[in-house]
Amino acid sequence: MRLPERVTIYEVGPRDGLQNEKAVVPVEVKAEFLTRLAGTGLKVIEATSFVHPKWVPQLADAADLLAALDRAPGVRYPVLVPNERGLDRALESGVSDVAVFASATESFARRNLNRSMDEQFAMFEPVVSRAREAGLWVRAYLSMAFGDPWEGDVPVAQVASAGRRLLDMGVHELSLGDTIGVGTAGRVQELIGAFDSPEPLAVHFHDTYGQALANTLAALQAGVTTVDSSAGGLGGCPYAESATGNLATEDLVWMLNGLGVAHGVDLDALVLTSVWMAERLGRPSPSRVVTARSSS
């Protein structure tokens, strides 16, 4: 198999993993979660989001969390910014990496952003340009890249067109999101092949149909070297009820180990971290590897 020598794991547990939790997780627990994740060898850990507290109450403490966080040397802590006000708040907190969250479909753009497809790009343009002018690294998420609960199958050409608009805007990285977990390996490779190069692409899979690892392998074979995952398989999407948990970081690491692909993460330390977080949330981790390693 043609595989990359090394993969960057983009850990989304503290943001995407926790945003759907109904009970508010204390800021000190979130800060310790981030510290423990950094201790496993993860180098990119998405910390939080500067979305309006009304929409995602779980992340209302974003500024307090970043103020309390003891940032590990060599670790990046990106934050999600929905608009210019969110960017202002992120800059006030001294961040160096930000992400915007776009939709590949009209339906989800209206439900998630209260904007049309075209209007969302108009909203993101000043965010991206200002962030780049400030010297920040900028990522864009493109959600519903494989299927949409209201529109069904999403054409590859439509996703690629939306993705290219974000790349042309100046984002450094584009994460293709299988928000409701309906993607298949063949479709993954078809979509990646619709872009000029896999170099700026990342993938973000949910495991609704049990295809997240197969889809990840297909993406690696297509040249992608950055994979989003969530410690313990935490997460979902508050605006798409059919979205189940993210690809578990432990499951990803186990597969990469078996393939001989470098990633720099200590699996045992990661399992202990996810068990610790599961105890704080009061339920077991859905990760298969966490379950296997913590019960053996």
CSV table of C-alpha atoms in Angstrom, one decimal:
chain,number,residue,atom,x,y,z
A,1,MET,CA,0.0,0.0,0.0
A,2,ARG,CA,1.1,3.5,-0.7
A,3,LEU,CA,1.0,5.2,2.7
A,4,PRO,CA,2.6,8.4,4.2
A,5,GLU,CA,5.6,7.9,6.5
A,6,ARG,CA,4.0,10.1,9.2
A,7,VAL,CA,0.6,11.3,10.0
A,8,THR,CA,-0.4,14.4,12.0
A,9,ILE,CA,-3.2,13.6,14.4
A,10,TYR,CA,-5.5,16.7,14.9
A,11,GLU,CA,-7.1,16.1,18.3
A,12,VAL,CA,-10.6,17.5,18.5
A,13,GLY,CA,-11.8,16.0,21.8
A,14,PRO,CA,-11.7,19.1,24.0
A,15,ARG,CA,-13.8,21.1,21.5
A,16,ASP,CA,-15.8,18.8,19.2
A,17,GLY,CA,-15.8,16.0,21.7
A,18,LEU,CA,-17.2,18.0,24.6
A,19,GLN,CA,-19.4,20.6,22.8
A,20,ASN,CA,-22.4,18.2,22.7
A,21,GLU,CA,-22.3,17.3,26.4
A,22,LYS,CA,-25.4,18.5,28.2
A,23,ALA,CA,-23.8,18.8,31.7
A,24,VAL,CA,-21.3,21.6,31.7
A,25,VAL,CA,-17.7,20.3,32.3
A,26,PRO,CA,-15.8,22.5,34.8
A,27,VAL,CA,-13.1,24.7,33.3
A,28,GLU,CA,-10.4,23.1,35.5
A,29,VAL,CA,-11.4,19.6,34.2
A,30,LYS,CA,-11.1,20.9,30.6
A,31,ALA,CA,-7.7,22.4,31.3
A,32,GLU,CA,-6.4,19.2,32.8
A,33,PHE,CA,-7.8,17.2,29.9
A,34,LEU,CA,-5.8,19.4,27.5
A,35,THR,CA,-2.7,19.0,29.7
A,36,ARG,CA,-3.1,15.3,29.8
A,37,LEU,CA,-3.6,15.1,26.1
A,38,ALA,CA,-0.4,17.1,25.5
A,39,GLY,CA,1.4,14.7,27.7
A,40,THR,CA,0.6,11.8,25.4
A,41,GLY,CA,2.6,13.3,22.6
A,42,LEU,CA,-0.2,15.0,20.6
A,43,LYS,CA,1.1,18.1,19.0
A,44,VAL,CA,-2.2,19.7,17.7
A,45,ILE,CA,-5.1,19.8,20.2
A,46,GLU,CA,-8.2,21.9,19.4
A,47,ALA,CA,-8.9,23.6,22.7
A,48,THR,CA,-12.3,25.3,22.4
A,49,SER,CA,-14.5,27.6,20.4
A,50,PHE,CA,-15.4,31.3,20.6
A,51,VAL,CA,-18.9,30.7,19.4
A,52,HIS,CA,-21.7,32.7,21.1
A,53,PRO,CA,-22.5,31.0,24.5
A,54,LYS,CA,-26.2,31.0,23.6
A,55,TRP,CA,-25.5,28.4,20.8
A,56,VAL,CA,-23.0,26.2,22.6
A,57,PRO,CA,-23.2,26.8,26.4
A,58,GLN,CA,-20.5,24.1,27.0
A,59,LEU,CA,-17.9,26.3,25.4
A,60,ALA,CA,-18.9,29.6,27.0
A,61,ASP,CA,-15.8,29.5,29.2
A,62,ALA,CA,-13.4,29.6,26.2
A,63,ALA,CA,-11.5,32.7,27.4
A,64,ASP,CA,-11.3,31.4,31.0
A,65,LEU,CA,-10.0,28.0,29.7
A,66,LEU,CA,-7.2,29.5,27.7
A,67,ALA,CA,-6.2,31.8,30.6
A,68,ALA,CA,-6.0,28.8,32.9
A,69,LEU,CA,-4.2,26.5,30.4
A,70,ASP,CA,-0.5,25.9,30.9
A,71,ARG,CA,0.4,25.5,27.2
A,72,ALA,CA,3.0,22.8,26.5
A,73,PRO,CA,6.0,23.8,24.4
A,74,GLY,CA,5.7,22.6,20.8
A,75,VAL,CA,2.0,22.0,21.1
A,76,ARG,CA,-0.6,24.0,19.0
A,77,TYR,CA,-4.0,24.8,20.5
A,78,PRO,CA,-6.3,25.9,17.7
A,79,VAL,CA,-9.7,27.4,18.5
A,80,LEU,CA,-12.8,27.6,16.4
A,81,VAL,CA,-14.0,31.1,15.5
A,82,PRO,CA,-17.4,31.5,13.8
A,83,ASN,CA,-17.1,35.1,12.8
A,84,GLU,CA,-15.2,38.3,13.2
A,85,ARG,CA,-16.4,38.8,16.8
A,86,GLY,CA,-15.2,35.3,17.6
A,87,LEU,CA,-11.8,36.1,16.0
A,88,ASP,CA,-11.6,39.3,18.2
A,89,ARG,CA,-12.1,37.2,21.3
A,90,ALA,CA,-9.6,34.6,20.2
A,91,LEU,CA,-6.9,37.3,19.5
A,92,GLU,CA,-7.5,38.8,22.9
A,93,SER,CA,-6.7,35.3,24.3
A,94,GLY,CA,-3.4,35.2,22.5
A,95,VAL,CA,-4.1,32.3,20.1
A,96,SER,CA,-1.9,31.4,17.2
A,97,ASP,CA,-4.2,29.0,15.3
A,98,VAL,CA,-7.8,29.4,14.4
A,99,ALA,CA,-10.5,27.5,12.4
A,100,VAL,CA,-13.7,28.4,10.6
A,101,PHE,CA,-16.6,26.0,10.1
A,102,ALA,CA,-18.3,26.0,6.7
A,103,SER,CA,-20.9,23.8,5.1
A,104,ALA,CA,-21.0,22.0,1.8
A,105,THR,CA,-24.8,22.1,1.7
A,106,GLU,CA,-27.4,24.9,1.7
A,107,SER,CA,-29.5,23.2,4.4
A,108,PHE,CA,-26.8,22.8,6.9
A,109,ALA,CA,-25.4,26.3,6.2
A,110,ARG,CA,-28.8,27.7,7.1
A,111,ARG,CA,-29.3,25.6,10.2
A,112,ASN,CA,-25.8,25.9,11.6
A,113,LEU,CA,-24.8,29.4,10.5
A,114,ASN,CA,-28.1,31.0,9.6
A,115,ARG,CA,-26.6,31.9,6.3
A,116,SER,CA,-27.0,30.7,2.7
A,117,MET,CA,-24.0,28.9,1.1
A,118,ASP,CA,-22.8,32.1,-0.6
A,119,GLU,CA,-23.4,34.2,2.5
A,120,GLN,CA,-21.3,31.9,4.6
A,121,PHE,CA,-18.3,32.6,2.4
A,122,ALA,CA,-18.8,36.3,2.6
A,123,MET,CA,-18.8,36.0,6.4
A,124,PHE,CA,-15.6,34.0,6.4
A,125,GLU,CA,-13.6,36.1,4.0
A,126,PRO,CA,-12.7,38.9,6.5
A,127,VAL,CA,-12.1,36.4,9.3
A,128,VAL,CA,-9.6,34.5,7.2
A,129,SER,CA,-7.9,37.7,5.8
A,130,ARG,CA,-7.6,39.3,9.3
A,131,ALA,CA,-6.4,36.1,10.9
A,132,ARG,CA,-3.7,35.8,8.2
A,133,GLU,CA,-2.7,39.4,8.6
A,134,ALA,CA,-2.3,38.8,12.3
A,135,GLY,CA,0.1,35.9,11.5
A,136,LEU,CA,-2.3,33.1,12.5
A,137,TRP,CA,-2.5,29.7,11.0
A,138,VAL,CA,-6.0,29.2,9.6
A,139,ARG,CA,-7.9,26.0,9.0
A,140,ALA,CA,-11.4,25.5,7.5
A,141,TYR,CA,-13.8,22.7,8.3
A,142,LEU,CA,-16.1,21.7,5.4
A,143,SER,CA,-19.0,19.8,7.0
A,144,MET,CA,-21.5,17.5,5.3
A,145,ALA,CA,-18.9,16.6,2.7
A,146,PHE,CA,-20.4,13.2,2.1
A,147,GLY,CA,-24.0,13.3,3.1
A,148,ASP,CA,-26.6,15.7,4.6
A,149,PRO,CA,-29.6,14.6,6.7
A,150,TRP,CA,-31.9,17.0,4.8
A,151,GLU,CA,-30.4,16.8,1.3
A,152,GLY,CA,-29.1,13.2,1.2
A,153,ASP,CA,-26.1,12.4,-0.9
A,154,VAL,CA,-23.9,15.5,-1.6
A,155,PRO,CA,-22.3,15.6,-5.1
A,156,VAL,CA,-18.5,15.5,-5.2
A,157,ALA,CA,-18.4,18.5,-7.5
A,158,GLN,CA,-20.4,20.5,-5.1
A,159,VAL,CA,-18.1,19.7,-2.2
A,160,ALA,CA,-15.0,20.3,-4.2
A,161,SER,CA,-16.3,23.7,-5.4
A,162,ALA,CA,-17.0,24.8,-1.8
A,163,GLY,CA,-13.6,23.5,-0.7
A,164,ARG,CA,-11.8,25.3,-3.4
A,165,ARG,CA,-13.5,28.6,-2.4
A,166,LEU,CA,-12.1,28.2,1.1
A,167,LEU,CA,-8.6,27.3,-0.2
A,168,ASP,CA,-8.7,30.3,-2.6
A,169,MET,CA,-9.7,32.5,0.4
A,170,GLY,CA,-6.3,31.6,1.9
A,171,VAL,CA,-6.9,28.9,4.5
A,172,HIS,CA,-3.8,26.8,5.2
A,173,GLU,CA,-5.7,23.5,5.7
A,174,LEU,CA,-9.1,22.2,4.7
A,175,SER,CA,-10.7,19.4,6.7
A,176,LEU,CA,-13.3,17.4,4.8
A,177,GLY,CA,-16.0,16.4,7.3
A,178,ASP,CA,-18.2,13.3,7.2
A,179,THR,CA,-20.5,14.9,9.7
A,180,ILE,CA,-23.2,12.2,9.8
A,181,GLY,CA,-20.8,9.3,9.1
A,182,VAL,CA,-22.2,8.0,5.8
A,183,GLY,CA,-19.0,8.1,3.8
A,184,THR,CA,-17.4,5.1,2.2
A,185,ALA,CA,-13.8,4.4,1.2
A,186,GLY,CA,-14.5,4.7,-2.5
A,187,ARG,CA,-16.2,8.0,-2.1
A,188,VAL,CA,-13.4,9.3,0.1
A,189,GLN,CA,-10.8,8.7,-2.6
A,190,GLU,CA,-13.1,10.1,-5.3
A,191,LEU,CA,-13.5,13.4,-3.3
A,192,ILE,CA,-9.9,13.7,-2.5
A,193,GLY,CA,-9.1,13.2,-6.2
A,194,ALA,CA,-11.4,16.1,-7.1
A,195,PHE,CA,-8.9,18.5,-5.5
A,196,ASP,CA,-5.6,19.6,-7.2
A,197,SER,CA,-3.5,18.1,-4.4
A,198,PRO,CA,-4.1,16.2,-1.2
A,199,GLU,CA,-1.4,18.3,0.6
A,200,PRO,CA,-3.7,21.0,2.2
A,201,LEU,CA,-6.4,18.4,3.0
A,202,ALA,CA,-7.4,16.8,6.3
A,203,VAL,CA,-10.2,14.3,7.0
A,204,HIS,CA,-12.7,14.3,9.8
A,205,PHE,CA,-14.8,11.1,10.1
A,206,HIS,CA,-17.7,10.1,12.3
A,207,ASP,CA,-18.3,6.4,12.9
A,208,THR,CA,-22.1,6.2,12.5
A,209,TYR,CA,-21.8,3.2,10.1
A,210,GLY,CA,-18.6,1.8,11.4
A,211,GLN,CA,-16.6,3.1,8.4
A,212,ALA,CA,-14.3,5.7,10.1
A,213,LEU,CA,-11.1,3.6,10.1
A,214,ALA,CA,-11.7,2.3,6.6
A,215,ASN,CA,-12.3,5.8,5.3
A,216,THR,CA,-9.2,7.0,7.1
A,217,LEU,CA,-7.1,4.3,5.4
A,218,ALA,CA,-8.6,5.3,2.0
A,219,ALA,CA,-7.6,8.9,2.7
A,220,LEU,CA,-4.1,8.0,3.6
A,221,GLN,CA,-3.7,6.0,0.5
A,222,ALA,CA,-4.9,9.0,-1.5
A,223,GLY,CA,-2.2,11.1,0.0
A,224,VAL,CA,-3.8,12.8,3.0
A,225,THR,CA,-1.4,13.2,6.0
A,226,THR,CA,-3.6,14.9,8.6
A,227,VAL,CA,-6.5,13.1,10.4
A,228,ASP,CA,-8.9,14.5,12.9
A,229,SER,CA,-9.9,12.3,15.8
A,230,SER,CA,-11.3,12.6,19.3
A,231,ALA,CA,-9.8,11.0,22.4
A,232,GLY,CA,-12.1,8.3,23.6
A,233,GLY,CA,-14.4,8.8,20.6
A,234,LEU,CA,-16.2,11.7,22.2
A,235,GLY,CA,-18.4,13.9,20.2
A,236,GLY,CA,-21.2,14.5,17.8
A,237,CYS,CA,-22.7,17.6,16.3
A,238,PRO,CA,-25.3,19.7,18.1
A,239,TYR,CA,-26.9,20.7,14.8
A,240,ALA,CA,-27.1,17.2,13.2
A,241,GLU,CA,-28.9,14.7,15.5
A,242,SER,CA,-27.8,11.8,13.3
A,243,ALA,CA,-24.1,12.5,13.9
A,244,THR,CA,-22.6,10.0,16.3
A,245,GLY,CA,-19.1,10.1,17.9
A,246,ASN,CA,-15.9,11.0,16.2
A,247,LEU,CA,-13.2,8.6,15.2
A,248,ALA,CA,-11.5,7.7,18.4
A,249,THR,CA,-7.9,8.8,18.6
A,250,GLU,CA,-7.0,5.5,20.3
A,251,ASP,CA,-8.5,3.4,17.5
A,252,LEU,CA,-6.6,5.6,14.9
A,253,VAL,CA,-3.3,5.2,16.8
A,254,TRP,CA,-3.8,1.4,17.0
A,255,MET,CA,-4.3,1.2,13.2
A,256,LEU,CA,-1.4,3.5,12.4
A,257,ASN,CA,0.8,1.4,14.7
A,258,GLY,CA,-0.2,-1.7,12.7
A,259,LEU,CA,0.6,0.0,9.4
A,260,GLY,CA,4.0,1.2,10.6
A,261,VAL,CA,3.0,4.9,10.1
A,262,ALA,CA,4.6,7.3,12.6
A,263,HIS,CA,2.5,9.7,14.7
A,264,GLY,CA,4.3,10.3,18.0
A,265,VAL,CA,1.5,9.5,20.4
A,266,ASP,CA,1.9,7.2,23.4
A,267,LEU,CA,-1.1,4.8,23.2
A,268,ASP,CA,-1.0,3.7,26.9
A,269,ALA,CA,-1.0,7.4,28.1
A,270,LEU,CA,-3.8,8.2,25.8
A,271,VAL,CA,-6.0,5.3,27.0
A,272,LEU,CA,-5.4,6.5,30.6
A,273,THR,CA,-6.4,10.0,29.6
A,274,SER,CA,-9.6,8.9,28.0
A,275,VAL,CA,-10.5,6.6,30.9
A,276,TRP,CA,-9.9,9.6,33.2
A,277,MET,CA,-12.2,11.8,31.1
A,278,ALA,CA,-14.9,9.1,30.9
A,279,GLU,CA,-14.9,9.0,34.7
A,280,ARG,CA,-15.5,12.7,34.8
A,281,LEU,CA,-18.4,12.4,32.3
A,282,GLY,CA,-19.8,9.4,34.2
A,283,ARG,CA,-20.0,6.9,31.4
A,284,PRO,CA,-17.6,4.5,29.6
A,285,SER,CA,-15.6,5.5,26.5
A,286,PRO,CA,-17.1,4.3,23.2
A,287,SER,CA,-13.5,3.7,21.8
A,288,ARG,CA,-13.0,0.0,21.1
A,289,VAL,CA,-9.3,0.3,22.0
A,290,VAL,CA,-10.0,2.1,25.2
A,291,THR,CA,-12.5,-0.6,26.2
A,292,ALA,CA,-10.1,-3.4,25.3
A,293,ARG,CA,-7.0,-1.9,26.9
A,294,SER,CA,-8.6,-0.7,30.1
A,295,SER,CA,-10.4,-4.0,30.7
A,296,SER,CA,-7.4,-6.3,30.1
